[in-house]
Short mmCIF file of C-alpha atoms and ligand atoms in Angstrom, two decimals:
data_model
loop_
_atom_site.label_atom_id
_atom_site.label_comp_id
_atom_site.label_asym_id
_atom_site.label_seq_id
_atom_site.Cartn_x
_atom_site.Cartn_y
_atom_site.Cartn_z
CA MET V 1 21.42 -54.55 -4.93
CA PRO V 2 21.02 -51.03 -6.39
CA GLU V 3 24.26 -49.23 -7.31
CA SER V 4 23.23 -45.74 -6.22
CA SER V 5 24.17 -44.28 -2.98
CA TYR V 6 23.57 -41.04 -1.08
CA GLN V 7 26.95 -39.28 -1.36
CA PHE V 8 27.63 -35.96 0.45
CA PRO V 9 29.89 -33.15 -0.84
CA ASP V 10 33.58 -33.26 -0.05
CA GLY V 11 34.55 -31.55 3.17
CA PHE V 12 31.13 -32.19 4.79
CA LEU V 13 31.30 -31.96 8.53
CA TRP V 14 30.04 -35.04 10.40
CA GLY V 15 29.78 -34.81 14.17
CA THR V 16 27.75 -35.09 17.27
CA ALA V 17 26.70 -32.28 19.58
CA THR V 18 26.80 -31.97 23.37
CA ALA V 19 26.23 -29.25 25.99
CA ALA V 20 28.22 -28.52 29.11
CA HIS V 21 25.52 -28.97 31.71
CA GLN V 22 24.29 -32.14 30.09
CA VAL V 23 27.64 -33.91 30.01
CA GLU V 24 30.19 -32.33 32.33
CA GLY V 25 28.85 -33.14 35.80
CA GLY V 26 29.29 -31.13 38.94
CA ASN V 27 27.86 -27.89 37.63
CA SER V 28 26.54 -26.43 40.83
CA ASN V 29 26.65 -22.74 40.17
CA ASN V 30 24.01 -22.17 37.53
CA ASN V 31 20.24 -21.73 37.29
CA TRP V 32 19.75 -25.39 36.35
CA ALA V 33 21.47 -26.60 39.49
CA ALA V 34 19.03 -24.45 41.42
CA TRP V 35 16.13 -25.68 39.35
CA GLU V 36 17.09 -29.27 39.90
CA ASN V 37 16.95 -28.65 43.64
CA GLU V 38 13.41 -27.43 43.51
CA ALA V 39 10.75 -30.14 44.17
CA GLY V 40 8.68 -31.09 41.18
CA ARG V 41 10.74 -29.41 38.46
CA ILE V 42 12.53 -32.41 36.95
CA HIS V 43 11.11 -35.85 36.00
CA ASN V 44 11.26 -38.08 39.09
CA GLY V 45 13.34 -35.46 40.92
CA GLU V 46 16.37 -36.49 38.94
CA LYS V 47 19.62 -34.48 38.86
CA SER V 48 22.35 -33.90 36.32
CA GLY V 49 24.79 -35.07 39.04
CA LEU V 50 27.91 -36.47 37.48
CA ALA V 51 26.20 -36.36 34.10
CA CYS V 52 28.64 -38.09 31.63
CA ASP V 53 31.61 -37.18 33.93
CA TRP V 54 33.41 -35.20 31.22
CA ARG V 55 34.92 -33.16 34.06
CA GLY V 56 36.33 -36.38 35.36
CA GLY V 57 37.92 -37.02 32.02
CA ARG V 58 35.45 -39.29 30.37
CA TRP V 59 35.20 -36.99 27.37
CA ARG V 60 38.27 -38.79 26.18
CA GLU V 61 36.28 -42.04 25.88
CA ASP V 62 33.28 -40.37 24.19
CA LEU V 63 35.27 -38.27 21.73
CA GLY V 64 37.69 -41.08 21.19
CA ASN V 65 34.73 -43.22 20.10
CA ALA V 66 33.41 -40.41 17.91
CA ALA V 67 36.77 -40.03 16.14
CA ARG V 68 37.30 -43.70 15.71
CA ASP V 69 33.87 -43.88 14.12
CA GLY V 70 34.81 -41.41 11.44
CA GLN V 71 33.42 -38.11 12.78
CA ASN V 72 35.48 -35.08 11.88
CA ALA V 73 33.89 -32.43 14.13
CA HIS V 74 32.28 -31.97 17.48
CA ARG V 75 29.98 -29.29 18.83
CA PHE V 76 30.39 -28.66 22.57
CA SER V 77 29.58 -25.77 24.95
CA ILE V 78 31.49 -23.67 27.39
CA GLU V 79 29.77 -23.25 30.76
CA TRP V 80 29.41 -19.54 31.51
CA SER V 81 28.89 -20.13 35.29
CA ARG V 82 32.31 -21.74 35.67
CA VAL V 83 34.24 -18.86 34.03
CA GLN V 84 32.48 -15.64 35.25
CA LEU V 85 31.76 -15.73 38.93
CA SER V 86 30.43 -12.16 39.20
CA PRO V 87 30.27 -9.18 36.87
CA ASP V 88 34.03 -8.69 37.18
CA GLY V 89 35.14 -11.94 38.86
CA TRP V 90 36.78 -14.57 36.80
CA ASP V 91 37.98 -18.11 37.32
CA ASP V 92 40.66 -18.37 34.70
CA SER V 93 41.54 -21.89 35.73
CA ALA V 94 38.06 -23.01 34.65
CA LEU V 95 39.20 -22.40 31.05
CA ASP V 96 41.94 -25.01 31.47
CA PHE V 97 39.39 -27.75 31.18
CA TYR V 98 38.24 -26.37 27.78
CA ARG V 99 41.83 -25.81 26.69
CA GLU V 100 42.45 -29.53 27.22
CA LEU V 101 39.16 -30.47 25.59
CA VAL V 102 39.79 -28.41 22.48
CA LYS V 103 43.35 -29.73 22.31
CA GLY V 104 42.09 -33.28 22.68
CA MET V 105 39.47 -32.76 19.93
CA LYS V 106 42.08 -31.43 17.47
CA ALA V 107 44.46 -34.32 18.28
CA LEU V 108 41.60 -36.71 17.49
CA GLY V 109 40.94 -34.93 14.21
CA LEU V 110 37.60 -33.39 15.36
CA GLN V 111 37.06 -29.82 14.41
CA PRO V 112 35.76 -27.95 17.50
CA VAL V 113 32.57 -26.00 17.19
CA ALA V 114 31.92 -24.00 20.31
CA THR V 115 28.61 -22.86 21.73
CA LEU V 116 28.79 -19.95 24.14
CA HIS V 117 25.40 -20.34 25.76
CA HIS V 118 23.51 -23.53 25.94
CA PHE V 119 20.51 -22.87 28.21
CA THR V 120 22.42 -22.30 31.46
CA ASP V 121 23.04 -18.99 33.23
CA PRO V 122 25.33 -18.38 36.17
CA LEU V 123 23.36 -18.26 39.45
CA TRP V 124 24.23 -14.57 39.93
CA ILE V 125 22.73 -13.75 36.55
CA TYR V 126 19.60 -15.83 37.49
CA GLU V 127 19.27 -13.99 40.76
CA MET V 128 19.26 -10.67 39.14
CA GLY V 129 16.43 -11.68 36.77
CA GLY V 130 18.30 -13.59 34.01
CA TRP V 131 17.61 -12.47 30.51
CA GLU V 132 14.86 -10.18 31.61
CA ASN V 133 17.54 -7.87 33.06
CA ASP V 134 18.93 -5.38 30.53
CA LYS V 135 22.45 -5.83 31.95
CA THR V 136 22.58 -9.53 31.11
CA PRO V 137 23.60 -9.05 27.44
CA VAL V 138 26.42 -6.80 28.58
CA TYR V 139 27.67 -9.37 31.07
CA PHE V 140 27.37 -12.13 28.52
CA GLU V 141 29.48 -10.07 26.09
CA LYS V 142 32.26 -9.90 28.73
CA PHE V 143 32.25 -13.71 29.05
CA VAL V 144 32.28 -14.04 25.30
CA ARG V 145 35.26 -11.65 24.98
CA LYS V 146 37.15 -13.66 27.68
CA VAL V 147 36.57 -16.93 25.92
CA VAL V 148 37.13 -15.89 22.38
CA LYS V 149 40.46 -14.29 23.34
CA VAL V 150 41.61 -17.70 24.58
CA PHE V 151 40.28 -19.84 21.75
CA LYS V 152 40.47 -17.60 18.67
CA ASP V 153 43.34 -19.63 17.18
CA GLU V 154 41.69 -22.97 17.81
CA VAL V 155 37.97 -22.48 17.17
CA ASN V 156 36.66 -21.04 13.96
CA LEU V 157 32.95 -21.81 14.21
CA TRP V 158 31.07 -20.15 17.07
CA VAL V 159 27.48 -20.63 18.04
CA THR V 160 26.56 -17.69 20.24
CA LEU V 161 23.25 -18.98 21.67
CA ASN V 162 21.68 -22.38 21.51
CA GLU V 163 18.01 -22.25 20.58
CA PRO V 164 17.17 -18.77 21.92
CA ASN V 165 13.71 -19.15 20.50
CA GLY V 166 13.19 -22.52 22.28
CA LEU V 167 14.68 -21.10 25.40
CA VAL V 168 12.18 -18.17 25.47
CA VAL V 169 9.22 -20.53 24.88
CA ASN V 170 10.32 -23.09 27.50
CA SER V 171 11.33 -20.52 30.14
CA TYR V 172 8.56 -17.91 29.81
CA VAL V 173 5.65 -19.43 27.99
CA ASP V 174 5.50 -23.18 28.86
CA GLY V 175 7.38 -22.63 32.15
CA CYS V 176 9.23 -25.98 32.11
CA PHE V 177 12.64 -24.28 32.20
CA PRO V 178 13.81 -21.82 34.90
CA PRO V 179 12.42 -19.36 35.88
CA GLY V 180 9.18 -21.28 35.11
CA LYS V 181 7.11 -18.32 33.99
CA LYS V 182 4.06 -18.23 31.81
CA ASP V 183 4.02 -14.65 30.77
CA PHE V 184 4.29 -13.19 27.28
CA ARG V 185 5.53 -9.84 28.52
CA SER V 186 8.52 -11.58 30.29
CA ALA V 187 9.10 -13.70 27.21
CA PHE V 188 9.25 -10.61 25.00
CA LYS V 189 11.68 -8.91 27.37
CA ALA V 190 13.95 -11.96 27.52
CA LEU V 191 13.78 -12.40 23.76
CA THR V 192 14.83 -8.83 23.17
CA ASN V 193 17.77 -9.21 25.53
CA LEU V 194 18.81 -12.52 23.95
CA ILE V 195 18.87 -10.77 20.58
CA ARG V 196 21.04 -7.96 22.11
CA GLY V 197 23.31 -10.49 23.76
CA HIS V 198 23.73 -12.41 20.48
CA THR V 199 24.39 -9.14 18.59
CA LEU V 200 27.09 -8.06 21.12
CA ALA V 201 28.70 -11.58 21.09
CA TYR V 202 28.63 -11.58 17.23
CA HIS V 203 30.50 -8.25 17.05
CA THR V 204 32.95 -9.16 19.72
CA ILE V 205 33.85 -12.41 17.96
CA HIS V 206 34.52 -10.58 14.77
CA GLU V 207 36.46 -7.86 16.54
CA LEU V 208 38.82 -10.38 17.96
CA GLN V 209 38.76 -12.92 15.17
CA PRO V 210 37.80 -11.27 11.90
CA ASN V 211 37.74 -14.51 9.84
CA ALA V 212 35.62 -16.43 12.33
CA MET V 213 32.19 -17.86 11.40
CA ALA V 214 29.61 -16.85 14.00
CA GLY V 215 25.91 -17.60 14.16
CA TYR V 216 23.27 -18.96 16.52
CA ALA V 217 21.44 -22.26 16.59
CA LEU V 218 17.79 -22.08 15.87
CA TYR V 219 15.11 -24.47 17.16
CA TYR V 220 13.08 -25.32 14.11
CA ARG V 221 9.74 -27.13 14.38
CA GLY V 222 7.55 -28.19 11.51
CA PHE V 223 4.04 -26.98 11.74
CA PHE V 224 1.70 -28.51 9.19
CA PRO V 225 -2.06 -27.65 8.96
CA LYS V 226 -4.14 -30.65 9.86
CA ARG V 227 -6.69 -29.89 7.21
CA GLU V 228 -4.73 -28.31 4.33
CA TRP V 229 -8.03 -27.14 2.76
CA PHE V 230 -9.18 -25.33 5.93
CA PRO V 231 -8.00 -21.68 6.08
CA LEU V 232 -8.12 -21.47 9.87
CA ASP V 233 -5.78 -24.41 10.27
CA ARG V 234 -3.40 -22.80 7.81
CA TRP V 235 -3.69 -19.59 9.78
CA ALA V 236 -2.93 -21.29 13.12
CA ALA V 237 0.12 -23.08 11.62
CA ARG V 238 1.38 -19.79 10.22
CA GLY V 239 0.93 -18.18 13.65
CA LEU V 240 3.20 -20.85 15.19
CA GLN V 241 5.71 -20.57 12.41
CA GLY V 242 5.92 -16.83 13.04
CA ASN V 243 6.06 -17.06 16.83
CA VAL V 244 8.36 -20.02 17.13
CA ASN V 245 10.57 -20.44 14.11
CA ASP V 246 10.78 -16.88 12.96
CA LEU V 247 11.05 -15.39 16.42
CA PHE V 248 14.77 -14.84 16.45
CA ALA V 249 15.43 -15.13 12.76
CA ASN V 250 13.36 -12.10 11.87
CA ALA V 251 15.31 -9.87 14.18
CA ILE V 252 18.57 -10.94 12.60
CA HIS V 253 17.11 -10.40 9.18
CA ASN V 254 15.41 -7.08 9.55
CA GLY V 255 15.88 -5.91 13.15
CA ARG V 256 12.23 -6.42 14.04
CA VAL V 257 11.65 -8.18 17.41
CA LYS V 258 8.04 -9.40 17.51
CA LEU V 259 6.17 -11.74 19.80
CA ILE V 260 2.33 -11.79 19.41
CA LEU V 261 1.36 -8.19 20.09
CA PHE V 262 4.67 -6.96 21.41
CA ASN V 263 7.26 -5.47 19.09
CA THR V 264 10.40 -3.35 19.00
CA MET V 265 13.44 -2.81 16.85
CA VAL V 266 17.08 -3.88 17.50
CA LYS V 267 18.70 -2.50 14.33
CA GLU V 268 22.19 -3.57 15.32
CA ALA V 269 21.02 -7.23 15.13
CA ILE V 270 20.61 -7.00 11.32
CA GLY V 271 23.02 -9.34 9.49
CA THR V 272 24.69 -10.76 12.57
CA GLN V 273 25.07 -14.28 11.32
CA ASP V 274 27.54 -15.92 8.99
CA PHE V 275 25.74 -19.27 8.91
CA VAL V 276 22.41 -20.64 9.91
CA GLY V 277 22.45 -23.31 12.66
CA LEU V 278 19.44 -25.44 12.14
CA GLN V 279 18.18 -27.78 14.87
CA TYR V 280 15.31 -29.99 13.87
CA TYR V 281 13.73 -32.84 15.76
CA SER V 282 10.06 -33.05 15.10
CA SER V 283 6.83 -31.57 13.72
CA ASP V 284 3.19 -31.07 14.69
CA GLU V 285 -0.08 -31.21 12.85
CA VAL V 286 -1.98 -28.01 13.79
CA ALA V 287 -5.65 -27.44 14.04
CA PHE V 288 -7.36 -24.15 14.79
CA ASN V 289 -8.82 -24.02 18.30
CA LEU V 290 -10.72 -20.97 19.51
CA LEU V 291 -10.48 -22.12 23.10
CA LYS V 292 -6.70 -21.94 23.26
CA PRO V 293 -5.63 -18.29 22.90
CA GLY V 294 -2.53 -19.06 25.08
CA GLU V 295 -1.39 -21.51 22.42
CA LEU V 296 -2.06 -19.10 19.60
CA PHE V 297 -5.44 -20.65 18.94
CA SER V 298 -3.98 -24.00 18.03
CA SER V 299 -4.23 -27.65 18.99
CA ARG V 300 -1.14 -29.65 18.13
CA GLN V 301 -0.79 -33.32 17.67
CA CYS V 302 1.61 -35.84 16.26
CA PRO V 303 1.39 -35.93 12.46
CA HIS V 304 -0.85 -38.78 11.32
CA GLY V 305 0.99 -42.05 10.72
CA ALA V 306 4.40 -40.85 11.95
CA PRO V 307 6.39 -43.19 14.16
CA VAL V 308 6.71 -41.81 17.67
CA SER V 309 9.53 -42.08 20.17
CA PRO V 310 9.08 -44.08 23.43
CA THR V 311 8.06 -41.16 25.65
CA GLY V 312 6.04 -39.51 22.89
CA PHE V 313 8.46 -36.64 22.59
CA ILE V 314 9.54 -36.93 19.00
CA ALA V 315 7.69 -37.96 15.88
CA ASP V 316 9.70 -39.10 12.84
CA VAL V 317 8.64 -36.45 10.27
CA PRO V 318 11.49 -35.96 7.78
CA ARG V 319 9.46 -33.48 5.73
CA GLY V 320 9.92 -31.10 8.67
CA MET V 321 13.65 -31.34 8.06
CA ALA V 322 13.09 -30.60 4.38
CA GLN V 323 10.92 -27.64 5.27
CA GLY V 324 13.49 -26.43 7.81
CA LEU V 325 16.25 -26.54 5.29
CA SER V 326 14.27 -24.72 2.72
CA TRP V 327 13.40 -22.11 5.34
CA ALA V 328 17.03 -21.75 6.32
CA ARG V 329 18.08 -21.29 2.69
CA GLN V 330 16.26 -17.94 2.45
CA PHE V 331 19.15 -16.32 4.24
CA GLY V 332 21.65 -17.23 1.50
CA LEU V 333 24.25 -18.44 4.04
CA PRO V 334 25.95 -21.73 4.73
CA ILE V 335 23.74 -24.00 6.71
CA TYR V 336 24.83 -26.42 9.45
CA VAL V 337 22.39 -28.88 10.94
CA THR V 338 23.66 -28.30 14.47
CA GLU V 339 21.32 -30.84 16.11
CA ASN V 340 19.00 -33.61 15.06
CA GLY V 341 18.15 -36.87 16.84
CA VAL V 342 15.63 -38.98 18.70
CA GLU V 343 15.23 -40.38 22.13
CA ASP V 344 15.11 -44.14 21.79
CA ALA V 345 16.67 -46.23 24.59
CA GLU V 346 16.11 -49.51 22.66
CA ASP V 347 17.44 -48.10 19.41
CA GLN V 348 14.30 -49.31 17.58
CA MET V 349 13.53 -46.24 15.61
CA ARG V 350 16.85 -44.31 15.56
CA PRO V 351 18.44 -46.02 12.47
CA ALA V 352 15.46 -45.22 10.24
CA TYR V 353 15.01 -41.76 11.77
CA LEU V 354 18.63 -40.97 11.17
CA LEU V 355 18.61 -42.18 7.51
CA ARG V 356 15.32 -40.52 6.64
CA HIS V 357 16.47 -37.18 8.02
CA LEU V 358 19.87 -37.48 6.36
CA ARG V 359 18.17 -38.11 3.05
CA GLU V 360 16.60 -34.68 3.31
CA VAL V 361 19.96 -33.17 4.20
CA TRP V 362 21.48 -34.94 1.25
CA LYS V 363 18.78 -33.69 -1.12
CA ALA V 364 19.49 -30.12 -0.06
CA ALA V 365 23.27 -30.50 -0.26
CA ASN V 366 23.07 -32.11 -3.71
CA ALA V 367 20.65 -29.47 -5.01
CA GLY V 368 23.59 -27.14 -4.51
CA TRP V 369 22.31 -25.49 -1.36
CA GLN V 370 25.10 -24.62 1.00
CA VAL V 371 24.55 -27.43 3.55
CA LYS V 372 27.93 -27.89 5.18
CA GLY V 373 27.61 -30.27 8.06
CA TYR V 374 25.43 -32.38 10.34
CA PHE V 375 25.74 -32.90 14.13
CA HIS V 376 23.74 -35.74 15.57
CA TRP V 377 22.30 -35.27 19.07
CA SER V 378 24.05 -36.91 20.73
CA GLN V 379 27.23 -39.03 21.08
CA VAL V 380 26.14 -40.56 24.40
CA ASP V 381 23.00 -40.43 26.59
CA ASN V 382 22.99 -37.35 28.76
CA PHE V 383 20.92 -35.29 31.13
CA GLU V 384 17.79 -34.11 29.30
CA TRP V 385 16.76 -31.04 31.20
CA GLU V 386 13.30 -31.13 32.78
CA ARG V 387 12.98 -34.74 31.44
CA GLY V 388 15.89 -35.76 33.53
CA TRP V 389 17.31 -39.15 32.49
CA SER V 390 14.02 -40.40 31.10
CA GLN V 391 15.10 -39.93 27.52
CA ARG V 392 18.06 -41.48 25.74
CA PHE V 393 19.45 -39.66 22.74
CA GLY V 394 22.87 -41.25 22.50
CA LEU V 395 24.52 -43.23 19.73
CA TRP V 396 26.00 -44.85 22.86
CA ALA V 397 23.94 -45.72 25.94
CA LEU V 398 25.07 -44.55 29.36
CA ASP V 399 24.37 -45.91 32.73
CA PRO V 400 24.87 -42.71 34.81
CA ALA V 401 25.34 -44.66 38.02
CA THR V 402 28.28 -46.82 36.78
CA GLN V 403 29.29 -44.51 33.94
CA LEU V 404 29.42 -47.58 31.65
CA ARG V 405 28.96 -46.84 27.96
CA THR V 406 27.35 -49.33 25.61
CA ARG V 407 27.44 -49.07 21.91
CA ARG V 408 24.05 -48.93 20.13
CA LYS V 409 23.54 -50.27 16.61
CA SER V 410 23.04 -46.67 15.49
CA ALA V 411 26.57 -45.98 16.32
CA ASP V 412 27.64 -48.59 13.77
CA LEU V 413 25.33 -46.96 11.18
CA TYR V 414 26.45 -43.46 11.83
CA ALA V 415 30.10 -44.58 11.74
CA GLU V 416 29.72 -46.06 8.27
CA ILE V 417 27.93 -42.90 7.08
CA CYS V 418 30.73 -40.68 8.44
CA LYS V 419 33.54 -42.83 7.08
CA ARG V 420 32.04 -43.12 3.60
CA ASN V 421 30.68 -39.52 3.58
CA GLY V 422 27.35 -40.90 2.68
CA PHE V 423 25.17 -44.04 2.85
CA HIS V 424 25.21 -46.98 0.53
CA PRO V 425 22.58 -49.65 -0.12
CA GLU V 426 24.72 -52.41 1.36
CA THR V 427 25.08 -50.48 4.65
CA VAL V 428 21.37 -49.77 4.87
CA GLN V 429 20.41 -53.34 4.01
CA ARG V 430 22.61 -54.62 6.88
CA LEU V 431 22.04 -52.00 9.55
CA ALA V 432 18.57 -50.62 8.81
CA PRO V 433 16.73 -53.01 6.54
CA GLU V 434 13.37 -51.65 7.70
CA VAL V 435 14.00 -48.53 5.63
CA PHE V 436 15.79 -50.08 2.61
CA ASN V 437 12.84 -50.03 0.19
CA GLU V 438 11.91 -46.50 1.10
CA LEU V 439 15.47 -45.26 0.35
CA PHE V 440 16.45 -47.59 -2.50
CA GLY V 441 13.30 -49.18 -3.78
CA ALA V 442 12.18 -48.63 -7.38
C1 BGC H 501 18.64 -29.00 22.97
C2 BGC H 501 19.48 -30.08 23.66
C3 BGC H 501 18.50 -31.24 24.04
C4 BGC H 501 17.87 -31.79 22.83
C5 BGC H 501 17.00 -33.00 23.05
C6 BGC H 501 17.61 -29.55 21.98
O1 BGC H 501 16.52 -28.75 21.91
O2 BGC H 501 19.47 -28.06 22.37
O3 BGC H 501 20.12 -29.52 24.78
O4 BGC H 501 19.17 -32.19 24.78
O5 BGC H 501 17.04 -30.79 22.30
O6 BGC H 501 15.96 -32.74 23.95
#
């Protein structure tokens, strides 16, 4: 048995991530509740329903498991629609749930990382045009002010927006998220307002809590040219890189908001991040395709030879994680991997996926890059947006009908990793022998 192990730096944060609408249950006042009620929007007409029943108190079980398994942090989100009922109408009692949740996390030894917007908008915001309306960033800032005032002594790491670049693509280009548009002009408008919303939120957080760390979580996808030697494949991959991964990041870097031919400046956005939140799941192989202008002249497919998840949603491509980390490093800030994971109900590919991706994170952290934490998606199966309950990302399985949780083997693996702040040959041999040679072989 080799002696070497993959050891992470002291103080590394190990956690899982969740989002309000996906776990709480009973969220009936947001755009996703409306979307779930429209025919044909969600896989098999499924609904979030009770979700993981966190509102009913079952967060105690899930976070209790997380803490017992050695995690020291948890990323969760606060549901905007519960707190702000109209531009000036508040339900202060809605914050009690989050007070209890945050207190509970701390008692369990989990550092709370709070997300202020994870895909859902209050219905009243949705009805006035969502992020296409110039007033939305202003209303969002009010919500942020309200929340930060309450939690500034408890929460130090704030994620303003979850995957704003992914949100724009899903909502206004692919149309699989509400409002289901396929219109680059709307996408650009929403993108600009999301950048404004983030900027206002960032400044408000610092006004109320000068020492807080604030940033946003970016959806990073690997785009690799299918034929490395072919300039047009490289050009198509670069186009996707620029219009997906760099979409939000550029604005924060230099104030320039650019989506294909649209562009504007939001100067106030420059420098509004204290860390980079990197979310990486999968990559594509990209070939130039003249017939697909709407997809930026590209055909995308699963990278050759990569294992693929049961519904074909995720390919196991760790070099995308390596690329994402190296991309994130350009900003010279601490990096948190705020999401990474795979849908895999039978837990066939998750152990190897987890270890392969963590190896890339380890390489970066041990090369002296400022990689500070890793949050697996997710602790327990939850409602997967337009894919309903068809995909299972949990370390624990959930039967939404009975609310019964069942431990997957990956939970054992992740627990050992968290507890030992790294992974050892003996652990891998026992829990993921399929990847042992790859990680420890000569
Ligand atoms: C989102 C999560 C989602 C996960 C898996 C991420 O893009 O932030 O809300 O559940 O992907 O689909």
